[in-house]
Coordinates of C-alpha atoms in Angstrom, one line a residue:
X1 CA 0.0 10.2 21.2
X2 CA -3.2 8.3 20.9
X3 CA -4.6 5.4 18.8
X4 CA -7.4 5.6 16.3
X5 CA -8.1 2.2 14.8
X6 CA -11.8 1.9 15.3
X7 CA -13.2 4.4 12.8
X8 CA -12.3 3.2 9.3
X9 CA -13.1 5.5 6.4
X10 CA -15.6 4.2 4.0
X11 CA -13.3 3.1 1.2
X12 CA -15.0 3.7 -2.0
X13 CA -12.9 3.4 -5.2
X14 CA -11.3 6.8 -5.7
X15 CA -7.8 6.4 -7.1
X16 CA -8.4 3.3 -9.1
X17 CA -11.3 1.1 -10.0
X18 CA -9.6 -1.9 -8.4
X19 CA -9.1 -1.5 -4.7
X20 CA -7.3 -4.1 -2.5
X21 CA -9.8 -6.7 -1.3
X22 CA -10.2 -9.0 1.8
X23 CA -10.5 -11.9 -0.6
X24 CA -7.0 -11.1 -1.9
X25 CA -5.7 -11.3 1.7
X26 CA -7.3 -14.7 2.2
X27 CA -5.7 -16.0 -1.0
X28 CA -2.3 -14.7 0.0
X29 CA -2.6 -16.1 3.5
X30 CA -3.7 -19.5 2.2
X31 CA -0.9 -19.7 -0.3
X32 CA 1.6 -18.6 2.3
X33 CA 0.4 -21.4 4.6
X34 CA 0.7 -24.0 1.8
X35 CA 4.2 -22.9 0.8
X36 CA 5.4 -22.6 4.4
X37 CA 4.4 -26.2 5.0
X38 CA 6.4 -27.1 1.8
X39 CA 9.5 -25.3 3.1
X40 CA 9.3 -27.3 6.4
X41 CA 9.9 -30.6 4.4
X42 CA 7.2 -32.5 6.2
X43 CA 7.6 -36.2 6.6
X44 CA 5.1 -38.7 5.0
X45 CA 3.3 -39.1 8.4
X46 CA 3.0 -35.4 8.9
X47 CA 1.7 -35.0 5.3
X48 CA -1.0 -37.6 6.1
X49 CA -2.0 -35.8 9.2
X50 CA -2.1 -32.5 7.3
X51 CA -4.3 -34.1 4.6
X52 CA -6.8 -35.3 7.2
X53 CA -6.9 -31.9 9.0
X54 CA -7.5 -29.8 5.9
X55 CA -9.5 -32.1 3.6
X56 CA -6.4 -32.0 1.4
X57 CA -6.9 -34.7 -1.1
X58 CA -3.9 -35.4 -3.3
X59 CA -1.8 -33.0 -1.3
X60 CA 1.4 -35.0 -1.8
X61 CA 0.8 -35.2 -5.6
X62 CA 0.1 -31.4 -5.7
X63 CA 3.4 -30.7 -3.9
X64 CA 5.2 -33.1 -6.2
X65 CA 4.2 -30.8 -9.1
X66 CA 6.8 -28.4 -7.7
X67 CA 4.7 -25.2 -7.8
X68 CA 7.6 -22.8 -8.1
X69 CA 5.8 -20.1 -10.1
X70 CA 7.4 -21.1 -13.3
X71 CA 5.3 -21.3 -16.5
X72 CA 6.5 -24.9 -16.9
X73 CA 4.9 -25.8 -13.6
X74 CA 1.6 -25.5 -15.4
X75 CA 2.6 -28.5 -17.6
X76 CA 3.3 -30.5 -14.5
X77 CA -0.1 -29.7 -13.2
X78 CA -1.7 -30.8 -16.5
X79 CA 0.1 -34.1 -16.4
X80 CA -0.9 -34.7 -12.8
X81 CA -4.6 -33.9 -13.5
X82 CA -4.5 -36.4 -16.3
X83 CA -3.5 -39.1 -13.8
X84 CA -6.3 -37.9 -11.4
X85 CA -8.9 -38.5 -14.1
X86 CA -7.8 -42.1 -14.6
X87 CA -8.5 -42.7 -10.9
X88 CA -12.0 -41.2 -11.1
X89 CA -14.2 -43.2 -13.6
X90 CA -17.0 -41.4 -15.4
X91 CA -15.6 -38.0 -14.6
X92 CA -18.0 -35.9 -16.6
X93 CA -19.6 -32.5 -16.3
X94 CA -22.8 -34.2 -15.0
X95 CA -21.0 -35.8 -12.0
X96 CA -18.1 -33.4 -11.5
X97 CA -19.8 -31.6 -8.6
X98 CA -21.1 -34.8 -7.0
X99 CA -19.9 -35.3 -3.4
X100 CA -18.7 -38.8 -4.4
X101 CA -15.7 -37.3 -6.1
X102 CA -12.9 -36.4 -3.6
X103 CA -11.9 -33.3 -5.5
X104 CA -15.2 -31.6 -5.0
X105 CA -14.7 -28.5 -2.8
X106 CA -11.4 -29.8 -1.5
X107 CA -8.4 -27.8 -0.5
X108 CA -6.5 -29.1 -3.5
X109 CA -8.8 -27.3 -6.0
X110 CA -8.7 -24.2 -3.8
X111 CA -4.9 -24.0 -3.6
X112 CA -4.6 -24.8 -7.3
X113 CA -7.1 -22.0 -8.2
X114 CA -5.2 -19.4 -6.2
X115 CA -1.9 -20.5 -7.6
X116 CA -3.1 -20.2 -11.2
X117 CA -4.5 -16.7 -10.6
X118 CA -1.2 -15.5 -9.0
X119 CA 1.0 -17.0 -11.7
X120 CA -1.0 -15.2 -14.4
X121 CA -0.5 -12.0 -12.4
X122 CA 3.2 -12.6 -12.3
X123 CA 3.4 -13.4 -16.0
X124 CA 1.3 -10.3 -17.0
X125 CA 3.2 -8.1 -14.5
X126 CA -0.1 -7.0 -13.0
X127 CA -1.3 -7.5 -9.4
X128 CA -4.3 -9.8 -9.3
X129 CA -7.3 -8.6 -7.3
X130 CA -9.5 -11.5 -6.0
X131 CA -13.3 -11.4 -5.6
X132 CA -16.0 -13.8 -4.4
X133 CA -18.2 -15.2 -7.2
X134 CA -21.6 -16.8 -6.6
X135 CA -22.7 -16.8 -10.2
X136 CA -23.5 -19.9 -12.3
X137 CA -20.7 -21.3 -14.3
X138 CA -20.8 -23.8 -17.1
X139 CA -18.6 -26.9 -17.0
X140 CA -18.9 -28.6 -20.3
X141 CA -22.7 -28.8 -20.9
X142 CA -23.5 -28.6 -17.2
X143 CA -24.3 -25.4 -15.3
X144 CA -23.4 -25.7 -11.7
X145 CA -23.3 -23.4 -8.7
X146 CA -20.3 -23.7 -6.5
X147 CA -18.2 -21.7 -4.1
X148 CA -16.0 -19.8 -6.4
X149 CA -13.5 -17.0 -6.7
X150 CA -12.4 -15.0 -9.7
X151 CA -9.4 -12.8 -10.3
X152 CA -9.3 -9.5 -12.1
X153 CA -6.5 -7.4 -13.4
X154 CA -6.3 -3.6 -13.6
X155 CA -5.2 -4.0 -17.1
X156 CA -3.8 -1.8 -19.9
X157 CA -3.2 -4.9 -22.0
X158 CA -5.2 -4.7 -25.2
X159 CA -7.1 -7.7 -26.7
X160 CA -6.6 -9.9 -23.6
X161 CA -9.3 -10.8 -21.1
X162 CA -8.8 -8.9 -17.8
X163 CA -10.5 -11.5 -15.6
X164 CA -10.0 -15.3 -14.9
X165 CA -12.1 -18.0 -13.2
X166 CA -9.5 -20.6 -12.3
X167 CA -11.8 -23.2 -10.8
X168 CA -13.8 -23.4 -14.0
X169 CA -10.6 -23.9 -16.0
X170 CA -9.4 -26.6 -13.7
X171 CA -12.6 -28.6 -13.9
X172 CA -12.7 -28.1 -17.7
X173 CA -9.2 -29.4 -18.0
X174 CA -10.2 -32.5 -16.0
X175 CA -13.1 -33.2 -18.3
X176 CA -11.3 -32.8 -21.5
X177 CA -8.2 -34.8 -20.4
X178 CA -8.0 -37.6 -22.9
X179 CA -8.9 -41.2 -21.8
X180 CA -6.0 -42.5 -23.8
X181 CA -3.5 -40.6 -21.7
X182 CA -2.8 -37.8 -24.2
X183 CA -3.3 -34.2 -23.2
X184 CA -5.8 -32.2 -25.3
X185 CA -5.3 -28.6 -26.5
X186 CA -7.5 -26.8 -23.9
X187 CA -5.3 -27.6 -20.9
X188 CA -4.5 -25.4 -17.9
X189 CA -1.2 -24.6 -19.7
X190 CA -3.1 -23.4 -22.8
X191 CA -5.7 -21.5 -20.8
X192 CA -3.2 -19.5 -18.9
X193 CA -0.9 -18.7 -21.8
X194 CA -3.9 -17.2 -23.7
X195 CA -4.0 -14.5 -21.0
X196 CA -0.3 -13.6 -21.2
X197 CA 0.9 -11.2 -24.0
X198 CA 3.1 -12.9 -26.6
X199 CA 5.7 -10.2 -26.2
X200 CA 6.1 -11.2 -22.6
X201 CA 6.2 -14.9 -23.4
X202 CA 9.0 -14.5 -25.9
X203 CA 11.2 -12.9 -23.2
X204 CA 10.4 -15.4 -20.4
X205 CA 12.4 -18.4 -19.3
X206 CA 9.6 -21.0 -18.8
X207 CA 11.8 -23.0 -16.4
X208 CA 12.5 -20.1 -14.0
X209 CA 10.2 -18.8 -11.3
X210 CA 8.4 -15.6 -12.4
X211 CA 9.2 -12.6 -10.2
X212 CA 6.6 -11.4 -7.7
X213 CA 3.8 -9.2 -9.0
X214 CA 4.6 -5.4 -9.1
X215 CA 3.1 -3.0 -6.5
X216 CA -0.7 -2.6 -6.8
X217 CA -0.6 1.2 -6.9
X218 CA -3.6 3.3 -6.4
X219 CA -4.0 5.3 -9.6
X220 CA -2.2 8.6 -9.6
X221 CA -1.6 9.9 -13.2
X222 CA 1.3 12.3 -12.7
X223 CA 1.4 13.4 -16.3
X224 CA -2.2 14.8 -16.0
X225 CA -2.1 15.9 -12.4
X226 CA 1.2 17.8 -12.7
X227 CA 0.3 19.4 -16.0
X228 CA -2.6 21.2 -14.2
X229 CA -0.4 22.7 -11.5
X230 CA 0.7 26.3 -11.4
X231 CA 2.8 28.8 -9.4
X232 CA 0.3 28.9 -6.5
X233 CA 0.8 25.1 -6.0
X234 CA 4.4 25.7 -5.1
X235 CA 3.3 26.9 -1.7
X236 CA 1.0 23.9 -1.3
X237 CA 3.6 21.3 -2.1
X238 CA 6.3 22.8 0.2
X239 CA 6.6 22.1 3.9
X240 CA 8.3 24.1 6.6
X241 CA 9.9 21.7 9.1
X242 CA 9.1 22.6 12.7
X243 CA 11.9 23.4 15.1
X244 CA 11.9 20.0 16.8
X245 CA 12.6 18.3 13.5
X246 CA 16.1 19.8 13.2
X247 CA 17.8 16.9 14.9
X248 CA 15.1 14.3 14.3
X249 CA 15.5 11.4 11.8
X250 CA 12.1 12.5 10.4
X251 CA 13.9 15.5 8.8
X252 CA 15.0 13.1 6.1
X253 CA 11.4 12.9 5.0
X254 CA 11.8 16.6 4.0
X255 CA 14.8 15.8 1.9
X256 CA 13.0 13.0 0.1
X257 CA 9.8 14.9 -0.7
X258 CA 10.8 15.8 -4.3
X259 CA 11.7 12.2 -5.0
X260 CA 8.4 11.0 -3.5
X261 CA 6.4 13.5 -5.5
X262 CA 8.2 12.6 -8.7
X263 CA 8.4 8.8 -8.5
X264 CA 6.5 7.6 -5.4
X265 CA 3.9 4.9 -5.5
X266 CA 0.5 5.4 -3.9
X267 CA -0.7 2.8 -1.4
X268 CA -3.1 2.8 1.7
X269 CA -1.8 3.5 5.2
X270 CA -3.5 3.1 8.5
X271 CA -2.7 4.8 11.7
X272 CA -1.3 2.8 14.6
X273 CA -0.9 5.8 16.8
X274 CA -0.5 9.6 16.3
X275 CA 0.0 12.7 18.2
X276 CA -3.4 13.7 19.6
X277 CA -3.1 17.2 18.2
X278 CA -3.5 15.7 14.7
X279 CA -7.1 14.7 15.5
X280 CA -8.1 18.2 16.7
X281 CA -9.1 21.4 14.8
X282 CA -8.2 23.4 17.9
X283 CA -4.5 22.6 17.4
X284 CA -2.9 23.3 14.0
X285 CA 0.5 21.8 14.6
X286 CA 1.9 19.3 12.2
X287 CA 3.1 16.2 14.2
X288 CA 4.5 12.7 13.9
X289 CA 2.4 9.5 13.5
X290 CA 3.1 5.8 13.3
X291 CA 1.4 4.2 10.4
X292 CA 1.1 0.7 8.9
X293 CA 1.1 0.0 5.2
X294 CA 1.7 -2.7 2.6
X295 CA 4.5 -1.8 0.1
X296 CA 2.9 -4.2 -2.4
X297 CA -0.4 -2.3 -2.2
X298 CA -2.5 -5.5 -2.1
X299 CA -3.8 -5.2 1.5
X300 CA -7.2 -3.5 2.1
X301 CA -7.7 -0.9 4.8
X302 CA -9.9 -3.3 6.8
X303 CA -7.0 -5.8 7.3
X304 CA -4.5 -3.0 7.9
X305 CA -6.8 -1.8 10.7
X306 CA -6.8 -5.3 12.3
X307 CA -3.0 -5.5 12.4
X308 CA -2.7 -1.8 13.5
X309 CA -5.0 -2.5 16.4
X310 CA -2.9 -5.6 17.4
X311 CA 0.3 -3.5 17.2
X312 CA -1.3 -0.8 19.4
X313 CA -2.0 -3.4 22.1
X314 CA 1.7 -3.6 22.7
X315 CA 1.7 -0.1 24.1
X316 CA 2.4 0.0 27.9
X317 CA 2.3 -3.8 27.7
X318 CA 5.2 -6.3 27.6
X319 CA 4.2 -9.0 25.1
X320 CA 4.5 -12.6 26.2
X321 CA 7.0 -13.6 23.6
X322 CA 10.6 -14.3 22.9
X323 CA 10.5 -12.5 19.6
X324 CA 13.1 -9.8 19.9
X325 CA 11.5 -7.7 17.0
X326 CA 8.1 -7.7 18.7
X327 CA 9.6 -6.7 22.0
X328 CA 11.6 -3.9 20.2
X329 CA 8.4 -2.6 18.6
X330 CA 6.5 -2.7 21.9
X331 CA 9.2 -0.6 23.5
X332 CA 9.0 1.8 20.6
X333 CA 5.2 2.2 20.5
X334 CA 5.2 2.8 24.3
X335 CA 8.0 5.4 24.3
X336 CA 6.3 7.8 21.7
X337 CA 9.5 9.7 21.1
X338 CA 11.5 7.0 19.3
X339 CA 11.4 6.5 15.5
X340 CA 11.3 3.3 13.4
X341 CA 11.4 3.6 9.7
X342 CA 10.2 0.7 7.5
X343 CA 9.9 -1.8 10.3
X344 CA 9.0 -5.2 8.9
X345 CA 6.0 -6.7 10.8
X346 CA 7.1 -10.1 12.2
X347 CA 5.7 -13.2 10.5
X348 CA 4.2 -14.3 13.8
X349 CA 1.8 -11.4 13.5
X350 CA 1.1 -11.6 9.8
X351 CA 2.9 -13.3 6.9
X352 CA 2.0 -10.5 4.6
X353 CA 4.8 -8.0 3.9
X354 CA 3.5 -5.2 6.0
X355 CA 5.6 -2.4 7.3
X356 CA 5.2 0.1 10.2
X357 CA 6.9 3.4 9.9
X358 CA 7.2 6.8 11.7
X359 CA 6.2 9.7 9.5
X360 CA 5.6 13.5 9.7
X361 CA 2.0 14.5 8.9
X362 CA 1.8 17.9 7.2
X363 CA -1.6 19.1 8.2
X364 CA -2.0 21.2 5.0
X365 CA -1.8 18.0 2.9
X366 CA -5.0 16.6 4.5
X367 CA -8.2 17.8 2.9
X368 CA -9.3 19.7 6.1
X369 CA -6.1 19.4 8.2
X370 CA -7.7 16.8 10.5
X371 CA -6.3 13.3 10.6
X372 CA -8.5 10.2 10.0
X373 CA -7.6 6.6 10.5
X374 CA -6.5 5.7 6.9
X375 CA -5.2 7.7 4.0
X376 CA -3.1 7.3 0.8
X377 CA 0.7 7.7 1.1
X378 CA 3.6 8.0 -1.3
X379 CA 6.3 5.3 -0.9
X380 CA 9.4 4.5 -2.8
X381 CA 11.8 1.6 -3.3
X382 CA 14.6 4.1 -3.0
X383 CA 13.9 5.4 0.5
X384 CA 12.3 4.3 3.8
X385 CA 10.6 7.7 4.1
X386 CA 6.9 8.1 3.2
X387 CA 4.6 11.1 3.1
X388 CA 0.9 11.8 2.8
X389 CA -0.2 12.0 -0.9
X390 CA -1.2 15.7 -1.0
X391 CA -5.0 15.7 -1.0
X392 CA -5.1 18.0 -4.0
X393 CA -4.4 14.7 -6.0
X394 CA -7.3 12.8 -4.4
X395 CA -10.5 12.2 -6.3
X396 CA -12.8 15.2 -5.6
X397 CA -15.6 13.0 -4.3
X398 CA -13.3 11.3 -1.7
X399 CA -11.8 14.7 -0.8
X400 CA -15.2 16.1 -0.1
X401 CA -16.3 12.9 1.8
X402 CA -13.3 13.2 4.1
X403 CA -14.2 16.7 5.1
X404 CA -17.9 15.9 5.6
X405 CA -17.0 12.8 7.8
X406 CA -15.0 14.9 10.2
X407 CA -17.5 17.8 10.6
X408 CA -14.7 20.3 10.1
X409 CA -15.1 21.8 6.6
X410 CA -12.2 24.2 6.2
X411 CA -10.4 23.4 2.9
X412 CA -6.6 23.3 3.2
X413 CA -5.8 23.4 -0.5
X414 CA -8.1 26.4 -1.1
X415 CA -6.7 28.2 1.9
X416 CA -3.1 28.0 0.7
X417 CA -4.1 29.1 -2.8
X418 CA -6.2 31.9 -1.5
X419 CA -3.3 33.2 0.6
X420 CA -1.1 33.0 -2.5
X421 CA -3.6 35.1 -4.5
X422 CA -2.4 38.2 -2.6
X423 CA 1.2 37.2 -2.0
X424 CA 3.3 34.1 -1.4
X425 CA 2.4 32.9 2.1
X426 CA 5.9 31.7 2.7
X427 CA 7.6 35.0 1.5
X428 CA 10.7 35.7 3.6
X429 CA 11.1 32.2 4.8
X430 CA 12.0 30.4 1.6
X431 CA 15.3 29.1 2.9
X432 CA 13.4 27.1 5.6
X433 CA 11.1 25.3 3.0
X434 CA 11.4 21.8 1.6
X435 CA 11.7 21.1 -1.2
X436 CA 13.3 24.3 -2.5
X437 CA 11.6 26.1 -5.3
X438 CA 14.3 25.3 -7.9
X439 CA 14.2 21.6 -7.0
X440 CA 10.4 21.5 -7.4
X441 CA 10.3 23.4 -10.7
X442 CA 13.1 21.2 -12.1
X443 CA 10.9 18.1 -11.4
X444 CA 7.5 19.7 -12.2
X445 CA 8.0 22.5 -14.8
X446 CA 4.3 23.5 -14.8
X447 CA 4.8 25.0 -11.3
X448 CA 6.4 28.0 -13.0
X449 CA 3.1 28.7 -14.9
X450 CA 1.0 31.8 -14.0
X451 CA -1.5 31.0 -11.2
X452 CA -5.2 30.7 -12.0
X453 CA -7.6 31.2 -9.2
X454 CA -10.9 30.4 -10.9
X455 CA -10.6 26.7 -11.5
X456 CA -11.1 25.3 -7.9
X457 CA -14.4 25.1 -6.0
X458 CA -13.7 24.8 -2.3
X459 CA -15.7 22.9 0.2
X460 CA -15.4 25.9 2.6
X461 CA -13.8 29.3 2.1
X462 CA -12.8 29.7 5.8
X463 CA -9.0 30.2 6.2
X464 CA -8.4 30.4 9.9
X465 CA -6.8 27.0 10.3
X466 CA -4.5 27.4 7.3
X467 CA -3.4 30.9 8.4
X468 CA -2.7 29.8 11.9
X469 CA -0.8 26.7 10.8
X470 CA 1.5 28.8 8.6
X471 CA 1.9 31.5 11.2
X472 CA 3.0 29.0 13.8
X473 CA 5.8 27.9 11.5
X474 CA 6.8 31.6 11.1
X475 CA 6.9 32.0 14.8
X476 CA 9.3 29.1 15.3
X477 CA 11.5 30.2 12.4
X478 CA 11.7 33.7 13.9
X479 CA 12.6 32.2 17.3
X480 CA 15.3 30.1 15.7
X481 CA 16.7 33.1 13.8
X482 CA 16.6 35.2 17.0
X483 CA 18.4 32.5 18.9
X484 CA 21.1 32.4 16.2
X485 CA 21.5 36.2 16.2
X486 CA 21.9 36.1 20.0
X487 CA 24.6 33.4 19.7
X488 CA 26.4 35.5 17.1
X489 CA 26.2 38.6 19.3
X490 CA 27.4 36.6 22.3
X491 CA 30.4 35.3 20.4
X492 CA 31.3 38.9 19.2
X493 CA 31.0 40.3 22.7
X494 CA 33.2 37.4 24.0
X495 CA 35.8 38.0 21.4
X496 CA 35.9 41.8 22.2
X497 CA 36.3 41.0 26.0
X498 CA 39.2 38.7 25.2
X499 CA 40.7 41.5 23.0
X500 CA 40.4 44.0 25.8
X501 CA 41.9 41.7 28.4
X502 CA 44.8 40.9 26.1
X503 CA 45.5 44.7 25.8
X504 CA 46.0 44.8 29.6
X505 CA 48.5 42.0 29.6

C-alpha cells in the first residue's frame, strides 16, 4: 500500500451548496477546548491563569451561566450580560468597539458567539456551517468593522432566516439591556427563538440539553436519482467480491451494500493509505484502502487531509506515546494486511469525532476507475461498513473534473452500461454478485425498468479498463469453481477407493 495525502481534489460544491468549512472546524475545536476546561473543574487560581493566557475576560461568569446547550441557558446569558452593562458605563453603540471596553474582541464574545450558533443548529436540527465575515455590521446606529463570523444553515425551513450573525446579536443585546435592571424584548433569548420553528419549540424541554446536530450530509436525493435508474444499472451497482475476500472481514461490506444504497448518508472521506494498484490505470484490480472520515459530516477535506497525513506518519514508526489506541493503530497501518473498522481517532490527535476504517474500493464505482485522495462515501449508523458513493450519483461537473484531473479518461459508468447493451456483463456469474438482483430490485424498483442507452453522454467511449476489470473477476470465479469441482471429484474418488478396499476385506 502507499499513501496519497498531498494532492487534495479541488472541492467545489457538488452534492450540496453548503460544504464543510475550515471555519467550522475552528469553531468546534474552540468550543471543545472551552468545555474540556469546564470538565476539569479548574480551581480559582487556575481560572485566573487561564483568563490571563487567553484574554478571557469574565470567564468565570460565563462558565457560571452553565452553558449546557439548553434553551434556558440563553436566559442565563441575558441575565449575565445585564450585569456586565452595569459595570461598563456609557456602553453605547458609539463606544462599543473602543479598546477601553474589556469585552472588545475578547475570547468571551468569541466563545459566546460560537455557542449561540451551535445551539440554534441543535434547536433547528440542522448542522451549522461557519464562514468568516469581513463586511460592515450595524450595532444600533453605529456601523463598525470587526472580526466576525456568521453561521448558515442548509435549510428547508420556510419563513425563517437561514443565516445568523451572533456577535452582532450579542452587542445589540448589551446595548438595549435596560439601565433599570429589567431585560428588554430584543434579548439573545428572543433573537435565537425567532430562528427556531414554533413546532419544534412546542415539543422541546427548555431545561434539557438539546441533542447534537444531525449529520451534515452531502446532498443525495435518492427519490430523484433512483427513479432515473433502469435495468442496465443493476450491473453497475453490483460488485463481485474477489477471491481473497472470502475469509476477509471486508466481505461484510458486500452484505451491507443494499442497506448503504437505500439508507446511507453521504460524507467526505480521505485516503490514509491504499493499495498502490488503485492509483494505476495499468492495474484494474479492486483493492482495500484505509480512509478517514467524519460521521457528523462537518469536517472539510483539507482538515481530513491533515489528520490522514499524521496517521500515516505512524507507518513503520513506533510513536513516542503511552496511548494504547495510537500504538494499536500504528501497528495496523504498518502491517497492511490487518483491518480496523470504525476506529475512533484518539482525542490526543483531534477532539473531532473522526473515524478511520478499512474499506474495499470497487474500481467501477470511481468515475474513471483511478483513485484520488478524497471522495464521497456512504455511511450508516447501523453498520461500521462504508462504501464509495457510486460516481453515477455525483454531480456531472465533478464527475468530469475527476476524470480530467487524473489524465485517464475512460468512463466506468458508460463502460458497464455499454456492455449491458449487448448482454448482461455478469451473465453466468450472478450467484457471485452482491447485492443479489432480487435484493436490489426490492429496494429500488426502477431497476426493473427497460434500459435506455441514449440518455448518457460519456467522457470517453473507451471500454478496455472496464472489460478487463470484469474479466479478472470472471477468471477468479472460474478458478474457484474449478477448485471446488476438483475437491468434489477427489472426494468421489476417495469414497470409491474406500469402497473397493472394503470389498477385499
